[in-house]
Amino acid sequence: MSMIWVYLETSGGSLTKGSLEALGEARRLADAAGGSVCGLLIGADLGNPATQAGHFGADKVVTVEDAAFADFNLEVHTRLAVKALGGGEAMLVLMSVSTHTRELAARLAANLGVGLAVDCIGLEREGDELVFKRPLYGGKVYQEVTLAGAPGIALLRPNNFEAAPEDTGRAAEVTPLGETVDAGDLKLAVKEAVAAAVGKVSLTEATVIVSGGRGMKGPEHFNLVEDLAATLGAAVGASRAAVDAGWREHPEQVGQTGKTVSPVLYIACGISGAIQHLAGMSSSRFIVAINKDPDAPIFKLADYGIVGDLFEVLPLLNEEFKQALA
Ligand SMILES: Cc1cc2nc3c(=O)[nH]c(=O)nc-3n(C[C@H](O)[C@H](O)[C@H](O)COP(=O)(O)OP(=O)(O)OC[C@H]3O[C@@H](n4cnc5c(N)ncnc54)[C@H](O)[C@@H]3O)c2cc1C
C-alpha cells in the first residue's frame, strides 16, 4: 500500500478530535499493509497542529501556511488539495465529517474523478479491497461500499474510530506544498467567519450529548439539560421542535435538517423520536431516552429507556452522576 492522506482540520490552534481519529485509522491501515501516512494542513499558524500530527501517527505533513487562508474557503481548499493529491502517490484520503469536509470531499472527488464514501462508521480490509460501512435511511440499514479510482475519499463519522495514543517522541517530516492560490483569482471570498455562540463542546465531535425536545416545555427549563451536560462534560442538542419554537439555536439542532451526530452516549429528553430526528443520531453507540409516554417511538431505538416526567428524572439523574463522578 502506498500513501494514505489525511485532510486535517484545526480548532483553536490544535487538530480537531475527528482529525486525530482519522489519523489513527490511517495509521492502523498503513501499519497493517506497510504504507505511510501523510497529513494535509491548510491555514494559518500550523506549527502546533503539524507537530501534533506527528505525535498522533503522521509520517509526513504537507502544509500550505498563509494568513489569508485562516478561514476555510471551499475554492481555496479544493484547489490546493487537488494539487497535493493529484500527484498519483495517494491511495486513499481520509477526512473526519464536518460541515467543511462534506463540501470539500464532494468537490475533490468530482475534480479527481474518484469514488467517495460519506458518513463511514467502519472500515475493513477484505483481501486487496477496503470496505467502508455506512448507515442509510437514518440508520435503518447499513451499506458496505468499495471505492473505484485512486485516491478513494472517505469521510469518517466522529466517535467511530480511535485516535492513536499520543507519542511525543514521534515527529513528522513537515514539507510546504510549494503551491498557492492567487487571491485575485478566486470566485469566492470569505469576508468574515463568525463563530456561533453555542456550547463549549462541539456537537458533532462530542462523546456525550444531552438533547432536549418539545417535552422541555419552554426555554426556561433547558437549564436541566445544560446542568446534566455540564456534569457529564457533554454538548447540548435539541430537536427541531425546540429550535422552531425559538427555545434553542439552530446550530444545536440534531436531525435530517440539523446536525448528524455519533456520540458514545446520546440522552434524549422529551423527544418523541420522529424519523427526521433519528436520522441525525441513530448511529450513537448508546441511546438513553427519557419520556413520559411509554409508547414514544424513541424507545424502539433506545438502549435504555426511562418512562417518567423529565422534570423529576433529570435533577435526580444529575445528582446521581455528580456523586458517581465525584
Ligand atoms: C422535512 C423535515 C425535516 C425535519 N428535520 C428535523 C430535524 O432535523 N430534527 C428534528 O428533531 N426534527 C426534524 N423534523 C421534525 C420532526 O418530524 C418532529 O416534528 C420533531 O422531531 C419533534 O420534536 P420533539 O420530539 O421534540 O417533539 P414531539 O414530537 O412533540 O415530542 C415531545 C415528546 O416529549 C414527551 N414529553 C412531554 N412532556 C414530557 C415530560 N414532562 N417528561 C418527559 N417527556 C415528556 C412527549 O411524550 C413526546 O414524546 C423534520 C420534519 C420534516 C418534515
mmCIF file of C-alpha atoms and ligand atoms in Angstrom:
data_model
loop_
_atom_site.group_PDB
_atom_site.id
_atom_site.type_symbol
_atom_site.label_atom_id
_atom_site.label_comp_id
_atom_site.label_asym_id
_atom_site.label_seq_id
_atom_site.Cartn_x
_atom_site.Cartn_y
_atom_site.Cartn_z
ATOM 1 C CA MET A 1 0.000 0.000 0.000
ATOM 2 C CA SER A 2 1.316 3.444 -0.821
ATOM 3 C CA MET A 3 0.407 6.634 0.946
ATOM 4 C CA ILE A 4 -2.737 7.347 2.944
ATOM 5 C CA TRP A 5 -3.506 11.039 3.173
ATOM 6 C CA VAL A 6 -5.477 12.633 5.958
ATOM 7 C CA TYR A 7 -7.020 16.061 5.488
ATOM 8 C CA LEU A 8 -6.505 17.729 8.866
ATOM 9 C CA GLU A 9 -8.747 20.383 10.425
ATOM 10 C CA THR A 10 -7.831 22.639 13.311
ATOM 11 C CA SER A 11 -9.771 24.424 16.001
ATOM 12 C CA GLY A 12 -8.230 26.867 18.471
ATOM 13 C CA GLY A 13 -4.722 26.082 17.207
ATOM 14 C CA SER A 14 -4.963 22.293 17.641
ATOM 15 C CA LEU A 15 -6.096 19.397 15.496
ATOM 16 C CA THR A 16 -9.768 18.558 15.933
ATOM 17 C CA LYS A 17 -10.704 15.342 17.703
ATOM 18 C CA GLY A 18 -12.150 13.995 14.446
ATOM 19 C CA SER A 19 -8.876 14.680 12.628
ATOM 20 C CA LEU A 20 -6.979 12.749 15.312
ATOM 21 C CA GLU A 21 -9.376 9.835 14.838
ATOM 22 C CA ALA A 22 -8.886 9.913 11.044
ATOM 23 C CA LEU A 23 -5.116 9.963 11.593
ATOM 24 C CA GLY A 24 -5.418 6.993 13.964
ATOM 25 C CA GLU A 25 -7.369 4.994 11.378
ATOM 26 C CA ALA A 26 -4.864 5.901 8.655
ATOM 27 C CA ARG A 27 -2.023 4.745 10.929
ATOM 28 C CA ARG A 28 -3.803 1.458 11.622
ATOM 29 C CA LEU A 29 -4.306 0.798 7.874
ATOM 30 C CA ALA A 30 -0.761 1.827 6.992
ATOM 31 C CA ASP A 31 0.757 -0.362 9.708
ATOM 32 C CA ALA A 32 -1.282 -3.352 8.569
ATOM 33 C CA ALA A 33 -0.242 -3.001 4.934
ATOM 34 C CA GLY A 34 3.194 -1.405 5.099
ATOM 35 C CA GLY A 35 2.255 2.082 3.898
ATOM 36 C CA SER A 36 2.786 5.574 5.204
ATOM 37 C CA VAL A 37 0.557 8.391 6.460
ATOM 38 C CA CYS A 38 0.652 11.959 5.193
ATOM 39 C CA GLY A 39 -1.353 14.820 6.703
ATOM 40 C CA LEU A 40 -2.507 17.833 4.692
ATOM 41 C CA LEU A 41 -2.808 21.103 6.602
ATOM 42 C CA ILE A 42 -4.066 24.325 5.033
ATOM 43 C CA GLY A 43 -4.463 27.520 7.052
ATOM 44 C CA ALA A 44 -2.582 29.849 9.376
ATOM 45 C CA ASP A 45 -0.375 29.067 12.419
ATOM 46 C CA LEU A 46 0.203 25.448 11.512
ATOM 47 C CA GLY A 47 3.272 24.828 13.721
ATOM 48 C CA ASN A 48 1.451 23.201 16.617
ATOM 49 C CA PRO A 49 -1.014 21.155 14.539
ATOM 50 C CA ALA A 50 1.847 19.843 12.363
ATOM 51 C CA THR A 51 3.774 18.740 15.474
ATOM 52 C CA GLN A 52 0.620 17.166 16.877
ATOM 53 C CA ALA A 53 0.054 15.279 13.607
ATOM 54 C CA GLY A 54 3.480 13.650 14.089
ATOM 55 C CA HIS A 55 2.679 12.725 17.679
ATOM 56 C CA PHE A 56 -0.556 11.077 16.596
ATOM 57 C CA GLY A 57 0.701 8.994 13.683
ATOM 58 C CA ALA A 58 1.602 11.045 10.569
ATOM 59 C CA ASP A 59 4.933 10.250 8.881
ATOM 60 C CA LYS A 60 4.772 13.387 6.798
ATOM 61 C CA VAL A 61 2.749 16.606 6.842
ATOM 62 C CA VAL A 62 2.290 18.783 3.774
ATOM 63 C CA THR A 63 1.377 22.364 4.651
ATOM 64 C CA VAL A 64 0.052 25.467 2.969
ATOM 65 C CA GLU A 65 0.513 28.145 5.599
ATOM 66 C CA ASP A 66 -0.905 31.538 4.769
ATOM 67 C CA ALA A 67 -2.743 34.061 6.959
ATOM 68 C CA ALA A 68 -5.073 34.659 4.000
ATOM 69 C CA PHE A 69 -6.295 31.054 4.350
ATOM 70 C CA ALA A 70 -7.023 31.247 8.082
ATOM 71 C CA ASP A 71 -10.746 30.897 7.376
ATOM 72 C CA PHE A 72 -11.951 27.921 5.370
ATOM 73 C CA ASN A 73 -12.641 28.805 1.758
ATOM 74 C CA LEU A 74 -14.034 25.916 -0.268
ATOM 75 C CA GLU A 75 -12.479 27.111 -3.503
ATOM 76 C CA VAL A 76 -9.006 27.596 -2.000
ATOM 77 C CA HIS A 77 -9.012 24.294 -0.135
ATOM 78 C CA THR A 78 -10.306 22.356 -3.153
ATOM 79 C CA ARG A 79 -7.689 23.790 -5.482
ATOM 80 C CA LEU A 80 -4.841 23.185 -3.031
ATOM 81 C CA ALA A 81 -5.992 19.697 -2.114
ATOM 82 C CA VAL A 82 -6.263 18.772 -5.811
ATOM 83 C CA LYS A 83 -2.672 19.951 -6.275
ATOM 84 C CA ALA A 84 -1.479 17.973 -3.250
ATOM 85 C CA LEU A 85 -3.352 14.782 -4.049
ATOM 86 C CA GLY A 86 -3.198 14.760 -7.812
ATOM 87 C CA GLY A 87 0.426 13.578 -7.932
ATOM 88 C CA GLY A 88 -0.504 9.907 -8.084
ATOM 89 C CA GLU A 89 1.093 8.667 -4.861
ATOM 90 C CA ALA A 90 -2.083 8.896 -2.756
ATOM 91 C CA MET A 91 -4.026 5.676 -2.438
ATOM 92 C CA LEU A 92 -6.710 6.835 -0.008
ATOM 93 C CA VAL A 93 -7.786 10.132 1.556
ATOM 94 C CA LEU A 94 -9.466 10.147 4.948
ATOM 95 C CA MET A 95 -11.311 13.118 6.463
ATOM 96 C CA SER A 96 -13.470 13.463 9.529
ATOM 97 C CA VAL A 97 -17.047 14.540 8.775
ATOM 98 C CA SER A 98 -17.622 18.250 9.320
ATOM 99 C CA THR A 99 -19.581 20.969 7.575
ATOM 100 C CA HIS A 100 -16.446 21.924 5.642
ATOM 101 C CA THR A 101 -15.264 18.435 4.711
ATOM 102 C CA ARG A 102 -18.693 17.411 3.417
ATOM 103 C CA GLU A 103 -18.388 20.115 0.749
ATOM 104 C CA LEU A 104 -14.669 19.705 0.194
ATOM 105 C CA ALA A 105 -14.763 15.916 -0.225
ATOM 106 C CA ALA A 106 -17.546 16.103 -2.811
ATOM 107 C CA ARG A 107 -15.697 18.718 -4.871
ATOM 108 C CA LEU A 108 -12.428 16.862 -4.546
ATOM 109 C CA ALA A 109 -13.942 13.565 -5.674
ATOM 110 C CA ALA A 110 -15.514 15.299 -8.686
ATOM 111 C CA ASN A 111 -12.248 17.059 -9.562
ATOM 112 C CA LEU A 112 -10.130 13.928 -9.263
ATOM 113 C CA GLY A 113 -12.779 11.644 -10.793
ATOM 114 C CA VAL A 114 -12.637 9.202 -7.881
ATOM 115 C CA GLY A 115 -15.076 7.457 -5.532
ATOM 116 C CA LEU A 116 -16.348 8.990 -2.313
ATOM 117 C CA ALA A 117 -17.825 7.242 0.747
ATOM 118 C CA VAL A 118 -19.622 9.581 3.164
ATOM 119 C CA ASP A 119 -20.506 9.029 6.837
ATOM 120 C CA CYS A 120 -18.396 5.897 7.288
ATOM 121 C CA ILE A 121 -18.673 4.234 10.674
ATOM 122 C CA GLY A 122 -16.477 1.229 9.899
ATOM 123 C CA LEU A 123 -13.635 0.336 7.593
ATOM 124 C CA GLU A 124 -12.220 -3.155 6.995
ATOM 125 C CA ARG A 125 -9.708 -4.686 4.623
ATOM 126 C CA GLU A 126 -11.049 -7.659 2.655
ATOM 127 C CA GLY A 127 -8.246 -9.079 0.519
ATOM 128 C CA ASP A 128 -6.974 -6.180 -1.571
ATOM 129 C CA GLU A 129 -10.121 -4.129 -1.062
ATOM 130 C CA LEU A 130 -11.110 -1.631 1.568
ATOM 131 C CA VAL A 131 -14.758 -1.956 2.539
ATOM 132 C CA PHE A 132 -16.475 1.058 4.109
ATOM 133 C CA LYS A 133 -19.596 0.665 6.239
ATOM 134 C CA ARG A 134 -22.127 3.492 6.286
ATOM 135 C CA PRO A 135 -25.664 3.906 7.625
ATOM 136 C CA LEU A 136 -28.561 4.777 5.323
ATOM 137 C CA TYR A 137 -32.171 5.869 5.892
ATOM 138 C CA GLY A 138 -31.460 7.240 9.353
ATOM 139 C CA GLY A 139 -29.585 4.097 10.397
ATOM 140 C CA LYS A 140 -32.328 1.648 9.368
ATOM 141 C CA VAL A 141 -29.917 -0.184 7.057
ATOM 142 C CA TYR A 142 -26.150 -0.333 6.645
ATOM 143 C CA GLN A 143 -24.403 -0.276 3.315
ATOM 144 C CA GLU A 144 -20.950 -1.623 2.522
ATOM 145 C CA VAL A 145 -19.125 0.126 -0.297
ATOM 146 C CA THR A 146 -15.777 -0.077 -2.049
ATOM 147 C CA LEU A 147 -14.205 2.831 -3.910
ATOM 148 C CA ALA A 148 -13.070 2.881 -7.533
ATOM 149 C CA GLY A 149 -10.172 5.061 -8.629
ATOM 150 C CA ALA A 150 -7.265 6.323 -6.587
ATOM 151 C CA PRO A 151 -7.223 8.060 -4.259
ATOM 152 C CA GLY A 152 -10.620 6.990 -2.952
ATOM 153 C CA ILE A 153 -12.001 9.514 -0.466
ATOM 154 C CA ALA A 154 -13.751 8.534 2.760
ATOM 155 C CA LEU A 155 -15.446 10.767 5.310
ATOM 156 C CA LEU A 156 -15.365 9.197 8.773
ATOM 157 C CA ARG A 157 -18.018 9.977 11.361
ATOM 158 C CA PRO A 158 -16.523 11.261 14.617
ATOM 159 C CA ASN A 159 -16.504 8.884 17.605
ATOM 160 C CA ASN A 160 -16.414 5.732 15.479
ATOM 161 C CA PHE A 161 -12.647 5.447 15.042
ATOM 162 C CA GLU A 162 -9.842 5.535 17.597
ATOM 163 C CA ALA A 163 -7.091 8.120 17.679
ATOM 164 C CA ALA A 164 -3.623 6.575 18.124
ATOM 165 C CA PRO A 165 -2.067 7.058 21.574
ATOM 166 C CA GLU A 166 -0.011 10.266 21.683
ATOM 167 C CA ASP A 167 3.728 9.684 21.255
ATOM 168 C CA THR A 168 5.604 12.936 21.854
ATOM 169 C CA GLY A 169 8.820 11.246 20.709
ATOM 170 C CA ARG A 170 7.407 10.881 17.185
ATOM 171 C CA ALA A 171 7.873 13.642 14.611
ATOM 172 C CA ALA A 172 6.527 14.009 11.102
ATOM 173 C CA GLU A 173 8.564 15.426 8.259
ATOM 174 C CA VAL A 174 6.920 18.778 7.521
ATOM 175 C CA THR A 175 7.058 19.980 3.902
ATOM 176 C CA PRO A 176 5.391 23.039 2.361
ATOM 177 C CA LEU A 177 3.270 22.157 -0.663
ATOM 178 C CA GLY A 178 5.075 24.821 -2.655
ATOM 179 C CA GLU A 179 1.873 25.862 -4.403
ATOM 180 C CA THR A 180 -0.627 28.533 -3.563
ATOM 181 C CA VAL A 181 -3.775 30.139 -4.879
ATOM 182 C CA ASP A 182 -3.807 33.698 -6.097
ATOM 183 C CA ALA A 183 -6.417 35.539 -4.017
ATOM 184 C CA GLY A 184 -7.220 37.786 -7.007
ATOM 185 C CA ASP A 185 -8.140 34.687 -8.992
ATOM 186 C CA LEU A 186 -10.867 33.498 -6.632
ATOM 187 C CA LYS A 187 -14.573 33.491 -7.425
ATOM 188 C CA LEU A 188 -15.490 33.283 -3.744
ATOM 189 C CA ALA A 189 -14.068 35.459 -0.985
ATOM 190 C CA VAL A 190 -14.700 34.788 2.709
ATOM 191 C CA LYS A 191 -15.049 38.235 4.268
ATOM 192 C CA GLU A 192 -15.526 37.116 7.845
ATOM 193 C CA ALA A 193 -16.266 33.931 9.769
ATOM 194 C CA VAL A 194 -18.211 34.445 12.977
ATOM 195 C CA ALA A 195 -18.346 31.586 15.475
ATOM 196 C CA ALA A 196 -21.885 30.839 16.642
ATOM 197 C CA ALA A 197 -22.457 31.367 20.345
ATOM 198 C CA VAL A 198 -23.077 27.721 21.153
ATOM 199 C CA GLY A 199 -21.802 25.465 23.932
ATOM 200 C CA LYS A 200 -18.128 24.829 24.570
ATOM 201 C CA VAL A 201 -18.241 21.214 23.399
ATOM 202 C CA SER A 202 -18.644 20.777 19.640
ATOM 203 C CA LEU A 203 -21.857 18.892 18.935
ATOM 204 C CA THR A 204 -20.536 16.815 16.040
ATOM 205 C CA GLU A 205 -17.425 15.702 17.906
ATOM 206 C CA ALA A 206 -18.940 15.330 21.396
ATOM 207 C CA THR A 207 -18.589 11.955 23.107
ATOM 208 C CA VAL A 208 -21.739 12.634 25.130
ATOM 209 C CA ILE A 209 -24.778 14.692 24.071
ATOM 210 C CA VAL A 210 -27.801 15.649 26.146
ATOM 211 C CA SER A 211 -30.659 16.800 23.905
ATOM 212 C CA GLY A 212 -33.986 18.388 24.750
ATOM 213 C CA GLY A 213 -37.214 18.434 22.768
ATOM 214 C CA ARG A 214 -40.708 19.845 22.967
ATOM 215 C CA GLY A 215 -41.190 17.953 26.221
ATOM 216 C CA MET A 216 -38.927 20.538 27.899
ATOM 217 C CA LYS A 217 -41.984 22.836 27.698
ATOM 218 C CA GLY A 218 -40.013 26.068 27.284
ATOM 219 C CA PRO A 219 -36.548 27.642 27.061
ATOM 220 C CA GLU A 220 -36.545 28.384 30.779
ATOM 221 C CA HIS A 221 -36.341 24.643 31.552
ATOM 222 C CA PHE A 222 -33.306 23.904 29.374
ATOM 223 C CA ASN A 223 -31.118 24.587 32.396
ATOM 224 C CA LEU A 224 -31.998 20.982 33.368
ATOM 225 C CA VAL A 225 -30.398 19.750 30.140
ATOM 226 C CA GLU A 226 -27.475 22.166 30.489
ATOM 227 C CA ASP A 227 -26.801 21.131 34.100
ATOM 228 C CA LEU A 228 -26.674 17.438 33.211
ATOM 229 C CA ALA A 229 -24.494 18.253 30.192
ATOM 230 C CA ALA A 230 -22.102 20.222 32.425
ATOM 231 C CA THR A 231 -21.846 17.304 34.859
ATOM 232 C CA LEU A 232 -21.053 14.877 32.032
ATOM 233 C CA GLY A 233 -18.831 17.225 30.001
ATOM 234 C CA ALA A 234 -21.405 16.849 27.248
ATOM 235 C CA ALA A 235 -22.673 19.025 24.393
ATOM 236 C CA VAL A 236 -26.266 20.242 24.340
ATOM 237 C CA GLY A 237 -28.506 19.283 21.423
ATOM 238 C CA ALA A 238 -32.138 19.955 20.551
ATOM 239 C CA SER A 239 -34.949 18.623 18.408
ATOM 240 C CA ARG A 240 -36.317 20.729 15.596
ATOM 241 C CA ALA A 241 -39.472 21.370 17.603
ATOM 242 C CA ALA A 242 -37.363 23.055 20.292
ATOM 243 C CA VAL A 243 -35.441 25.041 17.680
ATOM 244 C CA ASP A 244 -38.523 26.062 15.672
ATOM 245 C CA ALA A 245 -40.138 27.281 18.895
ATOM 246 C CA GLY A 246 -37.134 29.595 19.350
ATOM 247 C CA TRP A 247 -36.021 27.838 22.559
ATOM 248 C CA ARG A 248 -32.619 26.845 21.159
ATOM 249 C CA GLU A 249 -30.348 27.972 18.304
ATOM 250 C CA HIS A 250 -30.255 26.094 15.009
ATOM 251 C CA PRO A 251 -26.569 25.012 15.372
ATOM 252 C CA GLU A 252 -27.808 22.761 18.196
ATOM 253 C CA GLN A 253 -30.437 21.012 16.087
ATOM 254 C CA VAL A 254 -29.917 17.300 15.612
ATOM 255 C CA GLY A 255 -31.539 15.515 12.701
ATOM 256 C CA GLN A 256 -32.210 15.464 8.993
ATOM 257 C CA THR A 257 -32.177 19.247 8.667
ATOM 258 C CA GLY A 258 -29.722 19.741 11.526
ATOM 259 C CA LYS A 259 -26.504 18.036 12.547
ATOM 260 C CA THR A 260 -25.642 14.376 12.237
ATOM 261 C CA VAL A 261 -24.043 13.222 15.454
ATOM 262 C CA SER A 262 -22.484 9.967 16.547
ATOM 263 C CA PRO A 263 -21.584 10.207 20.220
ATOM 264 C CA VAL A 264 -20.850 7.315 22.535
ATOM 265 C CA LEU A 265 -23.849 8.366 24.653
ATOM 266 C CA TYR A 266 -26.950 10.299 23.495
ATOM 267 C CA ILE A 267 -29.514 11.254 26.126
ATOM 268 C CA ALA A 268 -32.838 12.332 24.587
ATOM 269 C CA CYS A 269 -35.084 14.272 26.968
ATOM 270 C CA GLY A 270 -38.697 14.876 25.975
ATOM 271 C CA ILE A 271 -38.040 13.914 22.357
ATOM 272 C CA SER A 272 -40.598 11.628 20.686
ATOM 273 C CA GLY A 273 -38.228 10.032 18.167
ATOM 274 C CA ALA A 274 -39.554 11.244 14.800
ATOM 275 C CA ILE A 275 -37.728 9.685 11.845
ATOM 276 C CA GLN A 276 -36.180 13.065 10.972
ATOM 277 C CA HIS A 277 -34.644 13.318 14.449
ATOM 278 C CA LEU A 278 -33.435 9.709 14.370
ATOM 279 C CA ALA A 279 -31.729 10.414 11.029
ATOM 280 C CA GLY A 280 -29.277 12.602 12.910
ATOM 281 C CA MET A 281 -28.480 10.460 15.937
ATOM 282 C CA SER A 282 -29.318 6.812 15.337
ATOM 283 C CA SER A 283 -25.671 5.790 14.968
ATOM 284 C CA SER A 284 -24.940 6.899 18.563
ATOM 285 C CA ARG A 285 -23.386 3.970 20.434
ATOM 286 C CA PHE A 286 -25.739 4.119 23.443
ATOM 287 C CA ILE A 287 -29.068 5.927 23.424
ATOM 288 C CA VAL A 288 -30.931 6.800 26.603
ATOM 289 C CA ALA A 289 -34.463 8.182 26.295
ATOM 290 C CA ILE A 290 -36.443 9.967 28.972
ATOM 291 C CA ASN A 291 -40.095 10.281 28.031
ATOM 292 C CA LYS A 292 -43.372 10.152 29.944
ATOM 293 C CA ASP A 293 -45.098 8.291 27.098
ATOM 294 C CA PRO A 294 -44.180 4.575 27.201
ATOM 295 C CA ASP A 295 -45.221 4.266 23.543
ATOM 296 C CA ALA A 296 -42.938 7.062 22.297
ATOM 297 C CA PRO A 297 -41.117 5.793 19.155
ATOM 298 C CA ILE A 298 -37.717 6.784 20.624
ATOM 299 C CA PHE A 299 -37.970 3.783 22.979
ATOM 300 C CA LYS A 300 -37.783 1.417 19.974
ATOM 301 C CA LEU A 301 -34.257 2.667 19.294
ATOM 302 C CA ALA A 302 -33.092 3.426 22.838
ATOM 303 C CA ASP A 303 -30.718 1.075 24.652
ATOM 304 C CA TYR A 304 -32.068 2.343 27.969
ATOM 305 C CA GLY A 305 -35.436 3.991 28.494
ATOM 306 C CA ILE A 306 -36.747 5.906 31.470
ATOM 307 C CA VAL A 307 -40.528 6.283 31.406
ATOM 308 C CA GLY A 308 -41.173 9.293 33.571
ATOM 309 C CA ASP A 309 -41.549 13.017 33.919
ATOM 310 C CA LEU A 310 -38.269 14.617 32.865
ATOM 311 C CA PHE A 311 -38.770 17.397 35.395
ATOM 312 C CA GLU A 312 -38.382 14.766 38.111
ATOM 313 C CA VAL A 313 -35.938 12.457 36.341
ATOM 314 C CA LEU A 314 -33.338 14.980 35.128
ATOM 315 C CA PRO A 315 -32.481 16.512 38.549
ATOM 316 C CA LEU A 316 -32.244 13.011 40.073
ATOM 317 C CA LEU A 317 -30.042 11.766 37.245
ATOM 318 C CA ASN A 318 -27.817 14.817 37.560
ATOM 319 C CA GLU A 319 -27.372 14.264 41.307
ATOM 320 C CA GLU A 320 -26.554 10.580 40.783
ATOM 321 C CA PHE A 321 -23.973 11.356 38.092
ATOM 322 C CA LYS A 322 -22.436 14.095 40.247
ATOM 323 C CA GLN A 323 -21.967 11.644 43.105
ATOM 324 C CA ALA A 324 -20.727 8.859 40.841
ATOM 325 C CA LEU A 325 -18.193 11.158 39.153
ATOM 326 C CA ALA A 326 -17.063 12.963 42.322
HETATM 327 C C1 LIG B 1 -38.502 17.797 6.186
HETATM 328 C C2 LIG B 1 -38.451 17.696 7.684
HETATM 329 C C3 LIG B 1 -37.234 17.782 8.310
HETATM 330 C C4 LIG B 1 -37.152 17.680 9.702
HETATM 331 N N1 LIG B 1 -35.924 17.757 10.307
HETATM 332 C C5 LIG B 1 -35.841 17.548 11.637
HETATM 333 C C6 LIG B 1 -34.578 17.558 12.306
HETATM 334 O O1 LIG B 1 -33.516 17.796 11.717
HETATM 335 N N2 LIG B 1 -34.555 17.316 13.624
HETATM 336 C C7 LIG B 1 -35.689 17.072 14.356
HETATM 337 O O2 LIG B 1 -35.586 16.866 15.580
HETATM 338 N N3 LIG B 1 -36.893 17.081 13.746
HETATM 339 C C8 LIG B 1 -36.993 17.328 12.423
HETATM 340 N N4 LIG B 1 -38.221 17.379 11.837
HETATM 341 C C9 LIG B 1 -39.422 17.413 12.712
HETATM 342 C C10 LIG B 1 -39.858 16.056 13.206
HETATM 343 O O3 LIG B 1 -40.751 15.464 12.284
HETATM 344 C C11 LIG B 1 -40.589 16.188 14.565
HETATM 345 O O4 LIG B 1 -41.668 17.092 14.408
HETATM 346 C C12 LIG B 1 -39.688 16.699 15.682
HETATM 347 O O5 LIG B 1 -38.518 15.927 15.740
HETATM 348 C C13 LIG B 1 -40.456 16.575 17.008
HETATM 349 O O6 LIG B 1 -39.665 17.106 18.045
HETATM 350 P P1 LIG B 1 -39.868 16.584 19.509
HETATM 351 O O7 LIG B 1 -39.625 15.126 19.589
HETATM 352 O O8 LIG B 1 -39.098 17.484 20.400
HETATM 353 O O9 LIG B 1 -41.422 16.943 19.779
HETATM 354 P P2 LIG B 1 -42.670 15.992 19.922
HETATM 355 O O10 LIG B 1 -42.775 15.058 18.791
HETATM 356 O O11 LIG B 1 -43.818 16.879 20.213
HETATM 357 O O12 LIG B 1 -42.332 15.110 21.211
HETATM 358 C C14 LIG B 1 -42.267 15.614 22.505
HETATM 359 C C15 LIG B 1 -42.104 14.417 23.423
HETATM 360 O O13 LIG B 1 -41.926 14.890 24.761
HETATM 361 C C16 LIG B 1 -42.608 13.989 25.626
HETATM 362 N N5 LIG B 1 -42.892 14.721 26.861
HETATM 363 C C17 LIG B 1 -43.745 15.755 27.036
HETATM 364 N N6 LIG B 1 -43.708 16.174 28.312
HETATM 365 C C18 LIG B 1 -42.806 15.392 28.959
HETATM 366 C C19 LIG B 1 -42.326 15.330 30.301
HETATM 367 N N7 LIG B 1 -42.756 16.196 31.226
HETATM 368 N N8 LIG B 1 -41.420 14.386 30.605
HETATM 369 C C20 LIG B 1 -40.985 13.504 29.684
HETATM 370 N N9 LIG B 1 -41.389 13.504 28.392
HETATM 371 C C21 LIG B 1 -42.290 14.452 28.034
HETATM 372 C C22 LIG B 1 -43.844 13.581 24.860
HETATM 373 O O14 LIG B 1 -44.330 12.331 25.327
HETATM 374 C C23 LIG B 1 -43.312 13.492 23.434
HETATM 375 O O15 LIG B 1 -42.895 12.176 23.116
HETATM 376 C C24 LIG B 1 -38.326 17.488 10.463
HETATM 377 C C25 LIG B 1 -39.571 17.391 9.802
HETATM 378 C C26 LIG B 1 -39.631 17.494 8.437
HETATM 379 C C27 LIG B 1 -40.957 17.377 7.772
#
